[in-house]
Every structure is written in C-alpha cells, then in structure tokens.
Amino acid sequence: MSKGSPSPTPGFLVWRLANKWRVAVDRAVAPLGLTHAQYSLVASLYGMRRTGERPSQRRLADHTGLEALYVSKLARALESAGLVERTRDPRDPRAVQLALTEQGEAVTRQAIAVVQQLLQQLLDPLGGLDAPRTRAFTDELTALLDVPLDPSVPNANDEST
C-alpha cells in the first residue's frame, strides 16, 4: 500500500497472505511433482489415514475447503501420477474413496518435510512454528474459519433484491 492510501482491510491482508503462501508452497513442492492444491490433498489424505480414515472425495473436499469437483479433478491427476488410488466405496457405490499409494506416501512424507521447513521460515516473524504468537495467530484464523457463511447474503448478480 502506498503512502496516503487507507490502511489495508483484514480481508485484503488475508487474501495477500494466502496468495503469498500458496506461491511459496507451489515453488517448494514443484520439485516433487506437486502443486499446492495437490499437496493439500495428499497431506490431508496422509493425516486422515493416520487416524484410520479412508475418506471419500466429498469428505476430503469438506476437510480441505476445496470444491468437490476440483477435488475430483485433482484426485484423477494424482491417480494418473501413481500417487493416489481411487476406489468405489463398498457402502455407497456413488462415492469414491481415496488412499495414497506407496509412492504417494513416500512423496507426501517428503513434501510435508519441505513444507514444514517453509512454514518455519514464513512464521519466523512470529517466533517460528511453535511460538506462542504463532499459536495465537492459528487460534485467530481458526475462529474466523469456523464462522459459517450466512446463506441469506444476497448475490450481487441477483436482480430480485
């Protein structure tokens, strides 16, 4: 922001930070053949598997905050790369379950290590990954993410309002 301009809004700052971090993660995981979005999927699958879950694409979409159609597209690309296995859910033939392959687990472990180092660097101004300021920052972000969107907010394209 230039001198004389109003101070940035929280929304603008969150958007800028999200974009900055997305680009940083994209660059960090690119040597492993992943994009930031793909990393989000495989890292989530890795964590969910560790708790005994084999999520459906819908469950993974809910977990990551990504659109279900986008998760499906990412999962297909990851399957083509040999990192993810997609199978029909025996309890619901319409649902597709996802799991990491052996190769997917190996790449994911590497990617998690790379991203942890990156996060340490990005969070250094707050004292690092385990610092009290970082925990407070995480709590604040979580509080904002936990607020549901109000479905009654009119759509700007809705001419009936």
PDB file of C-alpha atoms in Angstrom:
ATOM      1  CA  MET A   1       0.000   0.000   0.000  1.00  0.00           C
ATOM      2  CA  SER A   2       1.367   3.401  -0.857  1.00  0.00           C
ATOM      3  CA  LYS A   3       1.653   6.376   1.485  1.00  0.00           C
ATOM      4  CA  GLY A   4      -1.563   8.298   1.733  1.00  0.00           C
ATOM      5  CA  SER A   5      -3.728   5.266   0.959  1.00  0.00           C
ATOM      6  CA  PRO A   6      -6.080   3.967   3.580  1.00  0.00           C
ATOM      7  CA  SER A   7      -4.758   1.095   5.627  1.00  0.00           C
ATOM      8  CA  PRO A   8      -5.477  -2.329   4.177  1.00  0.00           C
ATOM      9  CA  THR A   9      -8.551  -4.198   5.302  1.00  0.00           C
ATOM     10  CA  PRO A  10      -8.233  -7.546   7.099  1.00  0.00           C
ATOM     11  CA  GLY A  11      -9.790  -9.257   4.075  1.00  0.00           C
ATOM     12  CA  PHE A  12      -7.211  -7.771   1.740  1.00  0.00           C
ATOM     13  CA  LEU A  13      -4.370  -8.834   4.042  1.00  0.00           C
ATOM     14  CA  VAL A  14      -5.703 -12.402   4.384  1.00  0.00           C
ATOM     15  CA  TRP A  15      -6.052 -12.598   0.599  1.00  0.00           C
ATOM     16  CA  ARG A  16      -2.494 -11.306   0.057  1.00  0.00           C
ATOM     17  CA  LEU A  17      -1.064 -13.673   2.684  1.00  0.00           C
ATOM     18  CA  ALA A  18      -2.950 -16.645   1.235  1.00  0.00           C
ATOM     19  CA  ASN A  19      -1.609 -15.859  -2.238  1.00  0.00           C
ATOM     20  CA  LYS A  20       1.946 -15.334  -0.949  1.00  0.00           C
ATOM     21  CA  TRP A  21       1.894 -18.656   0.920  1.00  0.00           C
ATOM     22  CA  ARG A  22       0.265 -20.501  -1.996  1.00  0.00           C
ATOM     23  CA  VAL A  23       3.022 -19.342  -4.338  1.00  0.00           C
ATOM     24  CA  ALA A  24       5.695 -20.279  -1.769  1.00  0.00           C
ATOM     25  CA  VAL A  25       4.261 -23.791  -1.310  1.00  0.00           C
ATOM     26  CA  ASP A  26       3.840 -24.214  -5.086  1.00  0.00           C
ATOM     27  CA  ARG A  27       7.527 -23.442  -5.566  1.00  0.00           C
ATOM     28  CA  ALA A  28       8.606 -25.640  -2.650  1.00  0.00           C
ATOM     29  CA  VAL A  29       6.713 -28.772  -3.748  1.00  0.00           C
ATOM     30  CA  ALA A  30       7.188 -28.376  -7.521  1.00  0.00           C
ATOM     31  CA  PRO A  31      10.423 -30.442  -7.495  1.00  0.00           C
ATOM     32  CA  LEU A  32       8.330 -33.302  -6.087  1.00  0.00           C
ATOM     33  CA  GLY A  33       5.875 -33.024  -8.980  1.00  0.00           C
ATOM     34  CA  LEU A  34       3.115 -31.435  -6.885  1.00  0.00           C
ATOM     35  CA  THR A  35       1.158 -28.212  -6.883  1.00  0.00           C
ATOM     36  CA  HIS A  36      -0.021 -26.535  -3.692  1.00  0.00           C
ATOM     37  CA  ALA A  37      -3.562 -27.848  -4.231  1.00  0.00           C
ATOM     38  CA  GLN A  38      -2.276 -31.380  -4.829  1.00  0.00           C
ATOM     39  CA  TYR A  39      -0.112 -31.090  -1.725  1.00  0.00           C
ATOM     40  CA  SER A  40      -3.178 -30.071   0.284  1.00  0.00           C
ATOM     41  CA  LEU A  41      -4.930 -33.228  -0.874  1.00  0.00           C
ATOM     42  CA  VAL A  42      -2.108 -35.708  -0.313  1.00  0.00           C
ATOM     43  CA  ALA A  43      -1.114 -34.190   3.049  1.00  0.00           C
ATOM     44  CA  SER A  44      -4.750 -34.324   4.164  1.00  0.00           C
ATOM     45  CA  LEU A  45      -5.057 -37.926   2.985  1.00  0.00           C
ATOM     46  CA  TYR A  46      -1.857 -38.763   4.863  1.00  0.00           C
ATOM     47  CA  GLY A  47      -3.166 -37.223   8.087  1.00  0.00           C
ATOM     48  CA  MET A  48      -6.618 -38.768   7.743  1.00  0.00           C
ATOM     49  CA  ARG A  49      -5.141 -42.223   7.099  1.00  0.00           C
ATOM     50  CA  ARG A  50      -3.085 -41.898  10.272  1.00  0.00           C
ATOM     51  CA  THR A  51      -6.362 -41.555  12.190  1.00  0.00           C
ATOM     52  CA  GLY A  52      -7.800 -44.630  10.449  1.00  0.00           C
ATOM     53  CA  GLU A  53      -9.945 -42.812   7.924  1.00  0.00           C
ATOM     54  CA  ARG A  54     -10.198 -43.609   4.205  1.00  0.00           C
ATOM     55  CA  PRO A  55     -12.169 -40.578   3.072  1.00  0.00           C
ATOM     56  CA  SER A  56     -14.456 -40.166   0.136  1.00  0.00           C
ATOM     57  CA  GLN A  57     -13.788 -37.361  -2.322  1.00  0.00           C
ATOM     58  CA  ARG A  58     -16.698 -35.462  -0.712  1.00  0.00           C
ATOM     59  CA  ARG A  59     -15.248 -35.878   2.786  1.00  0.00           C
ATOM     60  CA  LEU A  60     -11.843 -34.726   1.553  1.00  0.00           C
ATOM     61  CA  ALA A  61     -13.461 -31.702  -0.121  1.00  0.00           C
ATOM     62  CA  ASP A  62     -15.161 -30.803   3.161  1.00  0.00           C
ATOM     63  CA  HIS A  63     -11.899 -31.283   5.062  1.00  0.00           C
ATOM     64  CA  THR A  64      -9.785 -29.137   2.720  1.00  0.00           C
ATOM     65  CA  GLY A  65     -12.377 -26.494   1.901  1.00  0.00           C
ATOM     66  CA  LEU A  66     -11.979 -27.193  -1.810  1.00  0.00           C
ATOM     67  CA  GLU A  67     -14.896 -27.692  -4.190  1.00  0.00           C
ATOM     68  CA  ALA A  68     -15.846 -31.354  -4.680  1.00  0.00           C
ATOM     69  CA  LEU A  69     -15.439 -31.070  -8.461  1.00  0.00           C
ATOM     70  CA  TYR A  70     -11.924 -29.656  -8.004  1.00  0.00           C
ATOM     71  CA  VAL A  71     -11.024 -32.462  -5.577  1.00  0.00           C
ATOM     72  CA  SER A  72     -12.226 -34.971  -8.174  1.00  0.00           C
ATOM     73  CA  LYS A  73     -10.041 -33.349 -10.850  1.00  0.00           C
ATOM     74  CA  LEU A  74      -7.013 -33.264  -8.525  1.00  0.00           C
ATOM     75  CA  ALA A  75      -7.585 -36.878  -7.459  1.00  0.00           C
ATOM     76  CA  ARG A  76      -7.676 -38.022 -11.101  1.00  0.00           C
ATOM     77  CA  ALA A  77      -4.383 -36.225 -11.820  1.00  0.00           C
ATOM     78  CA  LEU A  78      -2.807 -37.706  -8.683  1.00  0.00           C
ATOM     79  CA  GLU A  79      -4.090 -41.148  -9.677  1.00  0.00           C
ATOM     80  CA  SER A  80      -2.514 -40.749 -13.140  1.00  0.00           C
ATOM     81  CA  ALA A  81       0.760 -39.828 -11.430  1.00  0.00           C
ATOM     82  CA  GLY A  82       0.575 -43.016  -9.357  1.00  0.00           C
ATOM     83  CA  LEU A  83       0.201 -41.193  -6.036  1.00  0.00           C
ATOM     84  CA  VAL A  84      -3.467 -41.822  -5.222  1.00  0.00           C
ATOM     85  CA  GLU A  85      -5.784 -44.785  -5.558  1.00  0.00           C
ATOM     86  CA  ARG A  86      -9.478 -44.144  -6.245  1.00  0.00           C
ATOM     87  CA  THR A  87     -11.951 -46.939  -5.452  1.00  0.00           C
ATOM     88  CA  ARG A  88     -15.699 -47.239  -5.120  1.00  0.00           C
ATOM     89  CA  ASP A  89     -16.965 -47.107  -1.547  1.00  0.00           C
ATOM     90  CA  PRO A  90     -18.468 -50.537  -0.753  1.00  0.00           C
ATOM     91  CA  ARG A  91     -21.116 -48.845   1.436  1.00  0.00           C
ATOM     92  CA  ASP A  92     -22.111 -46.266  -1.213  1.00  0.00           C
ATOM     93  CA  PRO A  93     -21.490 -47.129  -4.865  1.00  0.00           C
ATOM     94  CA  ARG A  94     -21.860 -43.442  -5.834  1.00  0.00           C
ATOM     95  CA  ALA A  95     -18.962 -42.420  -3.588  1.00  0.00           C
ATOM     96  CA  VAL A  96     -15.276 -42.664  -4.463  1.00  0.00           C
ATOM     97  CA  GLN A  97     -12.782 -43.368  -1.686  1.00  0.00           C
ATOM     98  CA  LEU A  98      -9.228 -42.087  -1.865  1.00  0.00           C
ATOM     99  CA  ALA A  99      -5.995 -43.504  -0.496  1.00  0.00           C
ATOM    100  CA  LEU A 100      -2.323 -42.828  -1.033  1.00  0.00           C
ATOM    101  CA  THR A 101      -0.298 -45.429  -2.893  1.00  0.00           C
ATOM    102  CA  GLU A 102       3.108 -46.481  -1.552  1.00  0.00           C
ATOM    103  CA  GLN A 103       4.720 -43.982  -3.897  1.00  0.00           C
ATOM    104  CA  GLY A 104       2.159 -41.377  -2.806  1.00  0.00           C
ATOM    105  CA  GLU A 105       3.066 -41.888   0.839  1.00  0.00           C
ATOM    106  CA  ALA A 106       6.773 -41.503   0.111  1.00  0.00           C
ATOM    107  CA  VAL A 107       6.269 -38.306  -1.904  1.00  0.00           C
ATOM    108  CA  THR A 108       3.861 -36.953   0.725  1.00  0.00           C
ATOM    109  CA  ARG A 109       6.332 -37.530   3.563  1.00  0.00           C
ATOM    110  CA  GLN A 110       8.971 -35.622   1.566  1.00  0.00           C
ATOM    111  CA  ALA A 111       6.517 -32.826   0.759  1.00  0.00           C
ATOM    112  CA  ILE A 112       5.427 -32.496   4.389  1.00  0.00           C
ATOM    113  CA  ALA A 113       9.072 -32.121   5.461  1.00  0.00           C
ATOM    114  CA  VAL A 114       9.660 -29.455   2.796  1.00  0.00           C
ATOM    115  CA  VAL A 115       6.510 -27.539   3.729  1.00  0.00           C
ATOM    116  CA  GLN A 116       7.321 -27.738   7.458  1.00  0.00           C
ATOM    117  CA  GLN A 117      10.678 -26.070   6.745  1.00  0.00           C
ATOM    118  CA  LEU A 118       8.919 -23.449   4.629  1.00  0.00           C
ATOM    119  CA  LEU A 119       6.361 -22.789   7.378  1.00  0.00           C
ATOM    120  CA  GLN A 120       9.155 -22.328   9.888  1.00  0.00           C
ATOM    121  CA  GLN A 121      10.621 -19.675   7.608  1.00  0.00           C
ATOM    122  CA  LEU A 122       7.271 -17.993   6.869  1.00  0.00           C
ATOM    123  CA  LEU A 123       6.368 -17.925  10.570  1.00  0.00           C
ATOM    124  CA  ASP A 124       9.772 -16.690  11.708  1.00  0.00           C
ATOM    125  CA  PRO A 125       8.436 -13.117  12.203  1.00  0.00           C
ATOM    126  CA  LEU A 126       6.035 -14.556  14.829  1.00  0.00           C
ATOM    127  CA  GLY A 127       8.771 -16.573  16.513  1.00  0.00           C
ATOM    128  CA  GLY A 128       8.563 -19.743  14.428  1.00  0.00           C
ATOM    129  CA  LEU A 129       6.246 -22.691  14.115  1.00  0.00           C
ATOM    130  CA  ASP A 130       5.949 -23.458  17.854  1.00  0.00           C
ATOM    131  CA  ALA A 131       5.934 -19.898  19.192  1.00  0.00           C
ATOM    132  CA  PRO A 132       3.118 -18.528  21.383  1.00  0.00           C
ATOM    133  CA  ARG A 133       2.388 -15.800  18.806  1.00  0.00           C
ATOM    134  CA  THR A 134       2.010 -18.443  16.109  1.00  0.00           C
ATOM    135  CA  ARG A 135      -0.389 -20.442  18.286  1.00  0.00           C
ATOM    136  CA  ALA A 136      -2.410 -17.260  18.925  1.00  0.00           C
ATOM    137  CA  PHE A 137      -2.380 -16.465  15.188  1.00  0.00           C
ATOM    138  CA  THR A 138      -3.574 -20.005  14.421  1.00  0.00           C
ATOM    139  CA  ASP A 139      -6.366 -19.665  17.008  1.00  0.00           C
ATOM    140  CA  GLU A 140      -7.497 -16.388  15.433  1.00  0.00           C
ATOM    141  CA  LEU A 141      -7.521 -17.870  11.929  1.00  0.00           C
ATOM    142  CA  THR A 142      -9.410 -20.925  13.183  1.00  0.00           C
ATOM    143  CA  ALA A 143     -12.022 -18.691  14.816  1.00  0.00           C
ATOM    144  CA  LEU A 144     -12.542 -16.868  11.518  1.00  0.00           C
ATOM    145  CA  LEU A 145     -12.749 -20.099   9.536  1.00  0.00           C
ATOM    146  CA  ASP A 146     -15.269 -21.567  11.992  1.00  0.00           C
ATOM    147  CA  VAL A 147     -17.810 -18.819  11.296  1.00  0.00           C
ATOM    148  CA  PRO A 148     -20.339 -20.194   8.804  1.00  0.00           C
ATOM    149  CA  LEU A 149     -21.177 -18.130   5.759  1.00  0.00           C
ATOM    150  CA  ASP A 150     -24.598 -16.561   6.013  1.00  0.00           C
ATOM    151  CA  PRO A 151     -26.687 -18.014   3.176  1.00  0.00           C
ATOM    152  CA  SER A 152     -29.053 -15.038   3.337  1.00  0.00           C
ATOM    153  CA  VAL A 153     -26.439 -12.613   1.985  1.00  0.00           C
ATOM    154  CA  PRO A 154     -27.830 -11.539  -1.387  1.00  0.00           C
ATOM    155  CA  ASN A 155     -25.891 -12.399  -4.502  1.00  0.00           C
ATOM    156  CA  ALA A 156     -24.599  -9.294  -6.301  1.00  0.00           C
ATOM    157  CA  ASN A 157     -25.957 -10.762  -9.553  1.00  0.00           C
ATOM    158  CA  ASP A 158     -29.409 -11.375  -8.059  1.00  0.00           C
ATOM    159  CA  GLU A 159     -31.685  -8.721  -9.577  1.00  0.00           C
ATOM    160  CA  SER A 160     -34.617  -9.619  -7.323  1.00  0.00           C
ATOM    161  CA  THR A 161     -33.154  -7.697  -4.390  1.00  0.00           C
TER     162      THR A 161
END
